[in-house]
Amino acid sequence: MHMSDNDNLYPMRHSLAHITAAAVQHLWPEAKFGVGPVVKDGFYYDIDIPNVTISTDDFDKIEAEMRKIIEEKQAFERSEKHVDEAINWAKEVKQPYKEELLNDLKRSGTTVAKDLNADELGTIAEGDGAIENVSFYTNGDFTDLCRGPHVEDTGKVGAFKLSRVAGAYWRGKETNPQIQRLYGVAFETPKDLRKYLEMQEEAKKRDHRKLGVDLDLFVFSELVGSGLPMFTPRGTVLREEIENFSNELRQNRGFQKVSIPHITKKELYEKSGHWDKFGDELFLVKSQETKDELVLKPMNCPHHTQIYASKPRSYRDLPIRYLDTTMVYRDEKSGELGGLNRVRSITQDDSHSFCRQDQIENEIEGLLAAAKELYGAVGMELRVRLSYRDSSDAYLGKPEIWESAQSQLKNAVVANGLEFYEQEGEAAFYGPKIDFMATDAIGREHQVATVQLDFVMPDRFGLKYVDEEGSNQAPVMIHCALLGSTERFLSVYIEHSAGKFPVWLAPEQLRVITVNQEVETVAFAEKLVDQAKEKGLRVTIDNTNESVGKKIRATEVLKVPYSVVVGEKEIETGKLTPRVRKDLAVEGRQDEAYVVENLITSIANEARSRVQKSSL
RNA sequence: GCCGCCUUAGCUCAGCUGGUUAGAGCAACUGUUUUGUAAACAGUAGGUCCCCGGUUCGAAUCCGGGAGGCGGCUCCA
């Protein structure tokens, strides 16, 4: 989490975290405090009150107490203590979490566990060695271990609101006890806060889960199960159009489609290393005859290695590029599921390039260009993250190979002119990644496209090619998914577009609406529909016994890009005035009258074009 | 998986602290109307109040368990 835009809000948000803790301490004197950092749009404080669960019903009470502290304009006073003295203080005031933090400070000069994001724990000192003195801030009767900075006094904070309370593991470790995290949002002025809250309300309207129902795109069923979405006819059109685009972008670059079974012996994953790392997240299926246990595939790369390995390969053959848009299954924990964003049946637009060392850069550049083209066409700007390994033992392969792989990825990203940020600890276990990050309606970031460099998998599967000198070499494997997963892509794309899909993606592109149900009117409309179908358009007719206004409204609600009303006038003149969804409006199009043939041709041309014409 | 909250018709929601046959709008269906660019009028149908168990004379409402959803945490090949 980066605060770049909100640096000036940092001291007051952080001060509000202290004020929150102080208010909680007034209400529940036995409360134990963890950390209270600034996060996007606000702050939180980790709190543990024995036998008490804070609920949203308590927010009024806590906020009232906070206002009291704010009105008192208590000065934030900095003081220093020797670390040993501080530890004694923590013992005295019975703050075991602070005591633990202080002991870490004493030992290593940092409270940041290696697997934690330093920014998120930004309350406390960081350092490389043991330290002597630690700083405290006191306001009124509340004193907290803290690096600062703070505003001068409690009267100088902005507008705030407690937003939610959730469980969180102490110091982010699953094995630690879970305490309560009290979140607040805070802005400089009440107006800014109101604007933020209104934006959150707006965002809910474009939530893909709501639009999925409204636009009739996908459904869940309790009978089918959690995390197992099904796509309606409209949703399936959307899926297939975007998947086809993703496939074409790579088929144009020499990728060939392959096809693999959805189950396999578990030995395949033991060999790849996935079994060790993800064994408990795999679905198992049992043969009733042999009692053999098979695995429902959680990814495709090991299968693809076996196609590569099926015959000898020459250096002349490389790169060999396989492409496979197919579903994988992962037994994600129930609490991790949500909408289309995190599901158990995941469609990957997966590809694997097997290439020589000297082909890596070119290969990656091609894939990055494909990603740029795809996201450009749908009008999405993504953040590019270089995901590196960290110092933990969660990775396979030699560190020197990792170093070289990481710098090659960086070179490719730089060569492509992409802006990026680097993050350790986000790599796959077999190699570093270039991840494209998209943001959902309520500001959460999700990985979509990914390009991954892998020296480990070819080695584990003993993949080879024969080089110019006739000796065996191991190819490099480059994993890539442009959409990432179709489901996750759609979850962010639906929210990005608010369901206003461009013509080429629209499940229904044209609707022909009759003014009445006269035989001639319906016949004319049907003829129009037939012509549009011949041009390959997705077209429907609405000749129901409803008012024209109501039928128009139905197309707007479903966000059908084009509709055309036909009646006596059109039959006589043969001229049609199309109704164009507002966000699609193209210069001159609205008022211009088209003859039937031109109208349909122009919509059909637009439907074939993947360039986004709408500006969102 | 963990913490908290939620679940009433296809959708959005009413239903006061437990008290008869659980309501509305939209959607659906039927009829009247034959309609001119974002909602014609009338009627009909639609509910094991998520499921199972308990408390009670009586449960949509209270308690326990389960399922599903939501927000976090953890995880994410």
XYZ file of C-alpha atoms (C1' of nucleotides) in Angstrom:
693
model
C 0.000 0.000 0.000
C 1.491 3.298 -1.044
C 0.395 6.573 0.375
C 1.867 8.798 -2.278
C -1.290 10.874 -2.818
C -2.112 10.972 0.806
C 1.171 11.841 2.422
C -0.215 15.090 3.777
C -3.077 13.196 5.407
C -0.723 10.752 7.102
C -0.186 12.568 10.427
C -3.861 13.250 11.010
C -4.952 9.746 10.017
C -2.343 8.288 12.269
C -3.402 10.640 15.057
C -6.961 9.412 14.592
C -5.710 5.875 15.097
C -4.341 6.967 18.481
C -7.585 8.766 19.292
C -9.525 5.621 18.402
C -7.354 3.586 20.748
C -7.692 6.185 23.482
C -11.486 6.149 23.130
C -11.537 2.366 23.263
C -9.362 2.459 26.362
C -11.781 4.851 28.057
C -14.696 2.545 27.275
C -12.879 -0.729 27.940
C -9.924 -0.061 30.274
C -8.803 -3.697 29.983
C -8.216 -3.353 26.193
C -4.857 -4.575 24.861
C -3.455 -2.755 21.852
C -1.534 -4.017 18.830
C -0.549 -1.685 16.006
C -2.441 1.267 14.538
C -1.155 2.246 11.113
C -2.436 4.431 8.284
C -3.914 2.615 5.295
C -5.599 3.656 2.070
C -8.346 6.201 2.822
C -7.895 5.982 6.582
C -6.421 3.987 9.394
C -7.000 1.032 11.695
C -6.088 -0.066 15.161
C -5.648 -3.675 16.264
C -7.351 -4.198 19.586
C -7.907 -7.153 21.850
C -10.448 -6.787 24.630
C -10.780 -9.916 26.782
C -14.281 -11.349 26.401
C -15.540 -8.337 24.477
C -16.384 -8.230 20.787
C -16.679 -4.760 19.350
C -19.586 -4.574 16.935
C -20.763 -1.885 14.554
C -23.403 -1.075 17.165
C -20.585 0.224 19.376
C -19.376 2.671 16.708
C -21.628 5.555 17.837
C -20.358 5.179 21.366
C -16.705 5.036 20.303
C -17.049 7.928 17.871
C -18.713 10.033 20.579
C -15.773 9.354 22.881
C -13.371 10.218 20.067
C -15.138 13.540 19.514
C -14.749 14.309 23.182
C -10.997 13.755 22.921
C -10.872 15.868 19.755
C -12.755 18.733 21.413
C -10.283 18.720 24.276
C -7.476 19.567 21.811
C -5.028 17.362 23.692
C -1.435 17.995 22.635
C 0.504 15.059 21.135
C 3.686 15.032 23.175
C 6.722 13.099 22.109
C 8.989 11.477 24.658
C 11.771 8.945 24.634
C 12.522 6.020 26.848
C 15.346 3.553 26.957
C 14.064 0.325 25.425
C 14.425 -1.598 28.730
C 12.524 1.088 30.541
C 9.864 0.899 27.818
C 9.555 -2.845 28.260
C 8.966 -2.326 31.958
C 6.348 0.272 31.116
C 4.534 -2.196 28.849
C 4.563 -4.811 31.597
C 3.268 -2.308 34.124
C 0.344 -1.119 32.006
C -0.345 -4.729 30.995
C 0.145 -4.286 27.255
C 1.583 -7.650 26.143
C 1.464 -6.851 22.403
C 3.457 -3.655 22.943
C 5.871 -5.638 25.079
C 6.399 -8.066 22.223
C 7.010 -5.214 19.778
C 9.477 -3.608 22.167
C 11.382 -6.832 22.583
C 11.699 -7.025 18.806
C 12.896 -3.441 18.696
C 15.453 -4.209 21.322
C 16.686 -7.262 19.457
C 16.706 -6.080 15.839
C 15.659 -2.473 15.717
C 12.548 -3.316 13.749
C 9.133 -4.658 14.542
C 8.523 -5.642 10.982
C 8.341 -9.365 10.485
C 10.042 -10.316 7.256
C 6.792 -11.430 5.666
C 4.987 -8.210 6.432
C 4.649 -5.131 4.333
C 6.657 -2.434 6.064
C 4.360 0.354 4.879
C 1.387 -1.208 6.550
C 3.141 -1.410 9.827
C 4.494 2.068 9.439
C 3.823 3.082 13.005
C 7.038 2.005 14.484
C 10.730 2.403 13.989
C 12.553 0.367 11.410
C 16.226 -0.367 11.531
C 18.946 -2.865 10.944
C 20.401 -3.259 14.375
C 19.434 -3.215 18.021
C 18.404 0.188 19.285
C 18.621 1.922 22.623
C 15.819 4.444 22.740
C 12.248 4.281 21.526
C 9.789 7.129 21.105
C 6.374 7.541 22.630
C 3.494 9.882 21.966
C 1.078 10.937 24.670
C -2.223 12.673 24.310
C -4.336 13.163 27.441
C -4.239 9.940 29.420
C -3.188 7.785 26.456
C 0.416 6.911 25.728
C 1.542 4.795 22.819
C 4.786 3.428 21.470
C 5.071 5.299 18.201
C 7.424 6.690 15.606
C 5.078 9.529 14.673
C 4.555 11.937 13.132
C 1.396 13.360 14.584
C -0.592 16.552 14.310
C -0.008 19.116 17.090
C -3.096 18.297 19.068
C -6.217 16.168 18.844
C -8.210 19.153 17.595
C -6.278 19.162 14.324
C -7.660 16.000 12.768
C -9.996 15.928 9.782
C -13.397 14.357 9.226
C -13.574 10.689 10.067
C -15.906 7.756 10.426
C -15.374 4.301 11.842
C -16.019 2.029 8.887
C -15.807 -1.580 9.924
C -14.437 -4.059 12.390
C -12.899 -7.351 11.359
C -10.767 -10.119 12.744
C -7.058 -10.025 11.964
C -4.225 -12.280 13.006
C -1.750 -10.619 15.338
C 1.185 -9.500 13.191
C -0.417 -11.112 10.171
C 0.484 -14.655 11.136
C -2.135 -17.350 10.895
C -0.660 -19.183 13.841
C -1.016 -16.123 16.072
C -4.203 -15.320 17.974
C -6.801 -13.320 16.138
C -7.650 -9.897 17.480
C -10.048 -7.196 16.350
C -9.124 -4.625 13.752
C -11.127 -1.429 13.994
C -11.068 0.456 10.673
C -11.802 4.124 10.105
C -11.843 6.374 7.061
C -10.573 9.933 7.361
C -10.282 12.965 5.121
C -9.258 16.562 5.482
C -12.751 18.015 5.345
C -16.304 16.740 5.940
C -16.917 17.422 2.278
C -14.075 15.114 1.233
C -15.403 12.436 3.549
C -18.891 12.792 2.150
C -17.489 12.597 -1.382
C -15.631 9.422 -0.475
C -18.723 7.817 1.050
C -20.806 8.775 -1.980
C -18.181 7.260 -4.248
C -18.359 4.043 -2.283
C -22.136 4.022 -2.813
C -21.646 4.623 -6.536
C -19.120 1.826 -6.651
C -21.651 -0.596 -5.216
C -23.874 0.055 -8.216
C -21.196 -1.233 -10.528
C -20.256 -4.205 -8.386
C -19.897 -7.116 -10.806
C -22.038 -9.304 -8.577
C -24.959 -6.913 -8.931
C -24.380 -6.335 -12.650
C -24.050 -10.083 -13.138
C -27.684 -10.383 -12.056
C -28.940 -7.192 -13.725
C -27.318 -7.965 -17.062
C -28.037 -11.692 -16.802
C -24.412 -12.805 -17.159
C -23.751 -15.495 -14.552
C -25.376 -17.288 -11.640
C -24.473 -19.311 -8.589
C -26.515 -22.156 -7.170
C -26.390 -23.534 -3.663
C -26.945 -26.956 -5.185
C -23.838 -26.634 -7.351
C -21.729 -25.151 -4.609
C -19.703 -22.262 -3.379
C -17.255 -20.661 -5.785
C -18.671 -22.457 -8.821
C -20.206 -19.867 -11.149
C -22.310 -20.781 -14.172
C -22.578 -18.493 -17.153
C -25.874 -17.700 -18.853
C -26.132 -17.408 -22.644
C -25.373 -13.672 -22.435
C -22.448 -14.176 -20.088
C -21.088 -16.955 -22.256
C -21.002 -14.670 -25.297
C -19.005 -12.159 -23.277
C -16.605 -14.838 -22.010
C -16.016 -16.363 -25.409
C -15.479 -13.045 -27.179
C -12.791 -11.962 -24.757
C -11.197 -15.424 -24.644
C -11.119 -15.572 -28.432
C -9.381 -12.208 -28.522
C -6.812 -13.372 -26.005
C -6.241 -16.533 -28.025
C -5.931 -14.701 -31.341
C -3.370 -12.294 -29.926
C -1.117 -15.249 -29.258
C -2.048 -17.378 -32.264
C -0.850 -14.383 -34.303
C 2.444 -14.715 -32.481
C 3.002 -18.360 -33.258
C 1.111 -20.057 -30.423
C -0.661 -23.302 -31.212
C -3.699 -24.552 -29.377
C -3.360 -27.762 -27.419
C -5.887 -29.663 -25.369
C -5.478 -31.704 -22.211
C -7.582 -33.848 -19.861
C -8.863 -32.379 -16.598
C -7.592 -35.169 -14.356
C -4.189 -36.714 -13.918
C -2.147 -38.962 -11.675
C -0.826 -37.141 -8.662
C 2.719 -38.160 -9.611
C 2.619 -35.393 -12.214
C 2.346 -32.810 -9.460
C 4.813 -34.540 -7.199
C 7.314 -34.174 -9.994
C 6.450 -30.524 -10.683
C 6.636 -29.602 -7.001
C 3.021 -28.458 -6.825
C 2.019 -31.403 -4.668
C 4.390 -30.355 -1.898
C 3.316 -26.761 -2.011
C -0.393 -26.989 -2.781
C -1.300 -30.583 -1.959
C -4.057 -29.663 0.475
C -5.704 -27.359 -2.034
C -6.187 -29.961 -4.738
C -9.447 -31.735 -5.467
C -9.060 -35.493 -5.595
C -11.122 -37.947 -7.598
C -11.141 -41.662 -7.113
C -11.442 -44.422 -9.686
C -14.121 -46.792 -8.456
C -12.476 -49.705 -10.236
C -8.798 -49.399 -9.389
C -9.280 -47.130 -6.354
C -6.510 -44.998 -7.813
C -6.661 -41.440 -6.653
C -6.455 -38.855 -9.404
C -6.109 -35.100 -9.156
C -8.443 -32.573 -10.756
C -5.943 -30.307 -12.486
C -5.165 -27.101 -10.606
C -2.969 -25.770 -13.424
C -1.852 -26.766 -16.898
C 1.902 -26.351 -17.120
C 2.839 -29.904 -16.088
C 0.540 -31.357 -18.745
C 2.049 -29.072 -21.355
C 5.565 -30.182 -20.443
C 4.492 -33.703 -21.339
C 3.421 -32.640 -24.811
C 6.804 -30.971 -25.236
C 8.579 -34.045 -23.888
C 6.781 -36.409 -26.257
C 9.563 -36.277 -28.845
C 13.098 -34.982 -29.338
C 13.297 -31.229 -29.958
C 15.892 -29.337 -31.951
C 17.111 -25.804 -31.254
C 15.625 -25.029 -34.681
C 12.131 -25.912 -33.381
C 12.207 -23.391 -30.575
C 10.320 -21.512 -29.398
C 7.563 -24.086 -29.145
C 4.438 -22.301 -28.010
C 1.329 -23.937 -26.583
C -1.944 -22.195 -25.880
C -4.840 -23.623 -23.933
C -7.905 -21.840 -22.577
C -9.239 -24.336 -20.106
C -10.697 -24.695 -16.653
C -8.661 -25.605 -13.591
C -9.975 -26.440 -10.120
C -8.611 -25.346 -6.788
C -10.055 -26.108 -3.403
C -9.883 -22.512 -2.185
C -10.791 -22.005 1.456
C -14.423 -21.001 1.869
C -13.602 -17.643 3.411
C -11.459 -16.681 0.451
C -14.191 -17.006 -2.141
C -16.012 -13.982 -3.457
C -18.064 -13.251 -6.561
C -16.205 -14.087 -9.762
C -13.010 -12.758 -8.311
C -12.049 -15.847 -6.369
C -13.660 -19.089 -7.461
C -13.008 -22.812 -7.336
C -13.488 -23.410 -11.064
C -11.072 -21.112 -12.825
C -10.741 -20.644 -16.567
C -7.189 -19.837 -17.514
C -6.110 -18.499 -20.893
C -2.866 -20.263 -20.319
C 0.146 -20.428 -22.585
C 3.612 -21.869 -22.307
C 6.588 -21.013 -24.467
C 9.534 -23.388 -24.442
C 12.531 -21.467 -25.699
C 16.305 -21.046 -25.650
C 18.059 -18.633 -23.312
C 18.749 -16.254 -26.192
C 15.052 -16.135 -27.085
C 13.734 -15.124 -23.705
C 13.741 -11.390 -24.220
C 12.025 -11.498 -27.573
C 9.457 -13.957 -26.302
C 8.566 -11.885 -23.273
C 8.392 -8.713 -25.297
C 5.874 -10.342 -27.617
C 3.713 -11.367 -24.696
C 3.891 -7.927 -23.108
C 2.870 -6.390 -26.423
C -0.085 -8.782 -26.546
C -1.092 -7.784 -23.025
C -0.855 -4.103 -23.920
C -2.999 -4.668 -26.963
C -5.663 -6.568 -25.040
C -5.985 -4.104 -22.175
C -5.782 -1.171 -24.560
C -8.712 -2.577 -26.522
C -10.890 -2.769 -23.423
C -9.694 0.623 -22.185
C -8.066 -0.551 -18.970
C -4.893 0.881 -17.536
C -3.072 -1.532 -15.313
C -0.257 -1.299 -12.828
C 2.653 -3.559 -13.659
C 4.246 -5.378 -10.759
C 7.547 -7.193 -10.949
C 7.087 -10.016 -8.482
C 10.369 -11.237 -7.047
C 11.310 -13.883 -4.534
C 12.166 -12.958 -0.967
C 14.603 -14.598 1.401
C 12.198 -17.300 2.591
C 12.552 -20.951 1.623
C 9.304 -20.989 -0.331
C 11.101 -21.143 -3.686
C 12.724 -23.848 -5.782
C 15.860 -23.416 -7.873
C 19.237 -21.770 -7.425
C 19.444 -18.163 -6.193
C 21.820 -17.145 -9.018
C 19.344 -18.355 -11.606
C 16.648 -16.356 -9.832
C 18.786 -13.232 -9.920
C 19.304 -13.549 -13.635
C 15.636 -14.364 -14.283
C 14.512 -11.342 -12.286
C 16.786 -8.977 -14.145
C 15.719 -10.387 -17.521
C 12.088 -9.725 -16.652
C 12.916 -6.209 -15.604
C 14.791 -5.598 -18.873
C 11.806 -6.764 -20.897
C 9.465 -4.472 -18.968
C 11.796 -1.515 -19.421
C 12.238 -2.323 -23.114
C 8.448 -2.263 -23.467
C 8.248 1.168 -21.903
C 5.960 -0.059 -19.138
C 5.834 1.682 -15.802
C 6.265 -0.776 -12.999
C 6.914 -1.324 -9.338
C 8.887 -4.140 -7.772
C 7.752 -6.315 -4.911
C 9.555 -9.086 -3.132
C 7.760 -12.175 -1.943
C 5.192 -12.199 -4.783
C 6.984 -14.612 -7.115
C 5.697 -18.062 -8.003
C 7.616 -20.869 -6.346
C 9.293 -21.708 -9.656
C 10.116 -18.220 -10.902
C 9.601 -14.453 -10.888
C 6.588 -12.864 -12.566
C 5.443 -9.758 -14.368
C 1.946 -9.228 -13.006
C -0.629 -6.804 -14.335
C -2.758 -5.447 -11.498
C -6.316 -4.154 -11.950
C -8.419 -2.351 -9.376
C -12.007 -3.307 -8.587
C -14.983 -1.051 -7.826
C -14.098 -0.607 -4.176
C -10.387 -0.113 -4.696
C -9.055 -3.621 -4.127
C -6.223 -4.669 -6.424
C -6.263 -7.958 -8.293
C -3.753 -9.686 -10.491
C -4.987 -10.271 -14.019
C -2.381 -10.828 -16.748
C 0.861 -12.548 -15.795
C 4.099 -13.467 -17.548
C 6.367 -15.831 -15.641
C 9.898 -16.948 -16.292
C 10.629 -20.485 -15.184
C 13.895 -22.433 -15.109
C 12.669 -24.869 -12.475
C 9.867 -26.761 -14.202
C 11.944 -27.751 -17.297
C 14.634 -29.034 -14.966
C 12.257 -31.066 -12.802
C 10.666 -32.651 -15.866
C 14.038 -33.200 -17.581
C 12.994 -31.251 -20.681
C 15.630 -31.051 -23.422
C 16.477 -29.820 -26.839
C 19.480 -30.584 -29.001
C 21.704 -27.561 -29.667
C 23.936 -26.736 -32.650
C 26.717 -28.861 -31.246
C 24.489 -31.872 -30.810
C 24.368 -31.762 -27.032
C 21.298 -31.607 -24.804
C 20.176 -28.321 -23.318
C 17.279 -27.468 -21.042
C 14.727 -25.083 -22.528
C 13.327 -22.154 -20.554
C 9.624 -22.102 -19.918
C 7.599 -18.894 -20.053
C 4.136 -19.081 -18.556
C 1.614 -16.492 -19.612
C -2.064 -15.748 -19.113
C -3.362 -12.524 -20.622
C -6.739 -12.495 -18.904
C -5.259 -14.342 -15.946
C -8.502 -16.120 -15.328
C -11.594 -15.355 -17.355
C -13.654 -15.147 -14.167
C -11.357 -12.725 -12.407
C -10.865 -10.678 -15.551
C -14.624 -10.350 -15.945
C -15.043 -9.374 -12.303
C -12.784 -6.357 -12.763
C -13.766 -5.619 -16.341
C -17.496 -5.569 -15.553
C -16.783 -3.082 -12.776
C -14.428 -1.054 -14.930
C -16.945 -0.792 -17.760
C -19.985 -0.631 -15.464
C -21.467 -3.217 -17.830
C -21.361 -0.819 -20.808
C -19.601 -3.215 -23.111
C -18.297 -2.132 -26.507
C -20.184 -3.545 -29.467
C -17.780 -6.398 -30.101
C -18.248 -7.687 -26.537
C -21.934 -6.898 -26.091
C -23.961 -10.070 -25.614
C -26.747 -8.406 -27.610
C -25.633 -5.825 -30.149
C -28.846 -4.694 -31.770
C -32.481 -4.890 -30.760
C -35.235 -4.227 -33.239
C -38.322 -2.772 -31.581
C -41.706 -2.659 -33.244
C -44.064 0.254 -32.696
C -47.073 -2.027 -32.916
C -47.950 -5.603 -33.709
C -49.361 -5.030 -37.203
C -48.438 -7.788 -39.654
C -46.480 -5.419 -41.918
C -44.535 -3.927 -39.020
C -43.510 -7.296 -37.664
C -42.608 -8.557 -41.119
C -40.410 -5.507 -41.705
C -38.732 -5.939 -38.337
C -38.103 -9.622 -38.964
C -36.563 -8.866 -42.320
C -34.264 -6.399 -40.609
C -33.284 -9.004 -38.043
C -32.510 -11.531 -40.780
C -30.293 -9.034 -42.568
C -28.438 -8.244 -39.363
C -27.947 -11.940 -38.635
C -26.488 -12.434 -42.087
C -23.901 -9.833 -41.190
C -23.097 -11.826 -38.069
C -24.708 -9.487 -35.563
C -26.196 -10.630 -32.282
C -29.664 -9.226 -32.784
C -33.070 -9.746 -31.187
C -36.567 -8.518 -31.890
C -39.006 -7.049 -29.390
C -42.495 -7.154 -30.847
C -44.277 -7.569 -27.549
C -47.490 -5.754 -26.726
C -45.816 -2.983 -24.736
C -45.353 0.723 -25.203
C -42.391 1.858 -27.256
C -41.067 3.722 -24.215
C -41.036 0.595 -22.157
C -39.299 -1.441 -24.828
C -36.656 1.252 -25.204
C -36.158 1.231 -21.470
C -35.546 -2.513 -21.517
C -32.642 -2.038 -23.944
C -31.170 0.675 -21.739
C -31.397 -1.467 -18.628
C -29.630 -4.319 -20.420
C -27.179 -1.794 -21.931
C -27.757 -3.027 -25.482
C -25.567 -0.719 -27.604
C -27.940 -0.253 -30.547
C -31.679 -0.379 -30.892
C -33.925 0.687 -33.681
C -37.639 1.369 -33.590
C -39.584 0.418 -36.674
C -43.121 1.363 -37.649
C -45.079 2.900 -40.461
C -42.553 5.673 -41.003
C -39.627 3.344 -41.527
C -41.602 1.004 -43.754
C -42.531 3.912 -45.993
C -39.171 5.629 -46.215
C -36.851 2.680 -45.651
C -34.803 4.958 -43.419
C -33.924 4.088 -39.873
C -32.816 6.225 -36.991
C -30.783 4.049 -34.645
C -30.865 4.623 -30.943
C -27.303 4.536 -29.665
C -26.384 3.834 -26.072
C -25.127 7.147 -24.735
C -21.584 6.117 -23.841
C -21.133 4.809 -27.395
C -22.184 7.981 -29.118
C -19.965 8.564 -32.107
C -19.881 11.915 -33.881
C -22.816 12.511 -36.131
C -24.203 9.055 -35.622
C -27.163 10.086 -33.458
C -28.904 12.369 -35.897
C -27.971 10.799 -39.156
C -30.570 8.735 -40.906
C -29.391 5.456 -42.320
C -30.906 3.242 -44.883
C -31.357 -0.280 -43.603
C -28.338 -1.678 -45.393
C -25.972 1.048 -44.179
C -27.115 0.887 -40.628
C -26.531 -2.817 -40.307
C -23.251 -2.689 -42.171
C -21.915 0.044 -39.979
C -22.914 -1.753 -36.775
C -21.418 -4.958 -38.121
C -18.160 -3.179 -38.880
C -18.073 -1.768 -35.419
C -18.819 -5.178 -33.961
C -15.750 -6.542 -35.690
C -13.536 -3.787 -34.401
C -11.913 -4.353 -31.072
C -10.890 -0.779 -30.642
C -12.762 0.776 -27.828
C -14.797 3.754 -28.948
C -16.403 4.572 -25.649
C -14.639 6.725 -23.142
C -15.598 5.725 -19.653
C -9.904 -22.046 7.457
C -10.310 -17.725 11.260
C -13.171 -13.069 13.272
C -17.663 -10.223 12.624
C -22.236 -9.234 10.098
C -26.224 -10.910 6.927
C -30.200 -14.495 4.565
C -38.424 -12.798 3.791
C -41.438 -13.991 -3.913
C -37.027 -14.137 -9.950
C -35.079 -8.812 -8.297
C -35.319 -4.559 -4.574
C -37.323 -4.264 0.056
C -41.716 -3.751 4.425
C -43.037 -6.844 8.483
C -42.962 -2.665 16.090
C -40.290 -5.509 21.770
C -42.738 -13.776 19.585
C -49.514 -13.293 18.746
C -54.651 -14.970 13.365
C -54.864 -16.563 6.486
C -46.523 -12.792 5.720
C -47.081 -7.442 2.493
C -45.405 -3.712 -1.599
C -42.944 -2.171 -6.211
C -40.551 -4.172 -10.497
C -40.305 -8.711 -13.400
C -43.708 -13.025 -14.994
C -48.639 -14.593 -16.770
C -53.863 -13.148 -18.640
C -57.046 -9.447 -20.577
C -57.973 -4.395 -22.471
C -55.163 -1.151 -25.416
C -51.911 -1.152 -30.950
C -48.677 2.043 -28.743
C -43.215 6.662 -31.888
C -37.604 6.681 -28.494
C -36.218 5.323 -20.459
C -41.810 2.487 -17.138
C -50.151 2.284 -20.563
C -54.364 0.219 -17.512
C -56.650 -3.863 -14.944
C -56.417 -8.626 -13.080
C -53.887 -13.440 -11.881
C -50.239 -16.300 -10.027
C -45.930 -16.522 -7.200
C -43.282 -17.708 -0.290
C -41.083 -25.064 3.661
C -39.776 -16.340 5.823
C -32.048 -20.482 3.778
C -32.007 -25.704 6.222
C -32.197 -28.896 10.754
C -33.120 -29.068 15.873
C -34.622 -26.630 20.535
C -37.408 -23.097 23.939
C -42.694 -21.602 24.064
C -49.775 -22.242 24.450
C -47.720 -19.895 20.023
C -41.442 -18.668 16.207
C -40.093 -15.112 10.002
C -39.028 -12.971 15.033
C -35.609 -16.132 20.749
C -31.490 -20.178 21.391
C -28.030 -24.084 19.159
C -25.991 -26.410 14.822
C -25.402 -26.385 9.484
C -25.498 -24.118 4.441
C -24.990 -19.802 1.459
C -23.591 -14.615 1.055
C -20.849 -10.010 2.547
C -16.475 -7.247 4.899
C -11.743 -8.159 6.805
C -7.461 -11.632 8.177
C -4.649 -15.632 6.178
C -3.755 -17.892 1.386
C -3.539 -17.294 -3.993
C 0.569 -22.170 -8.645
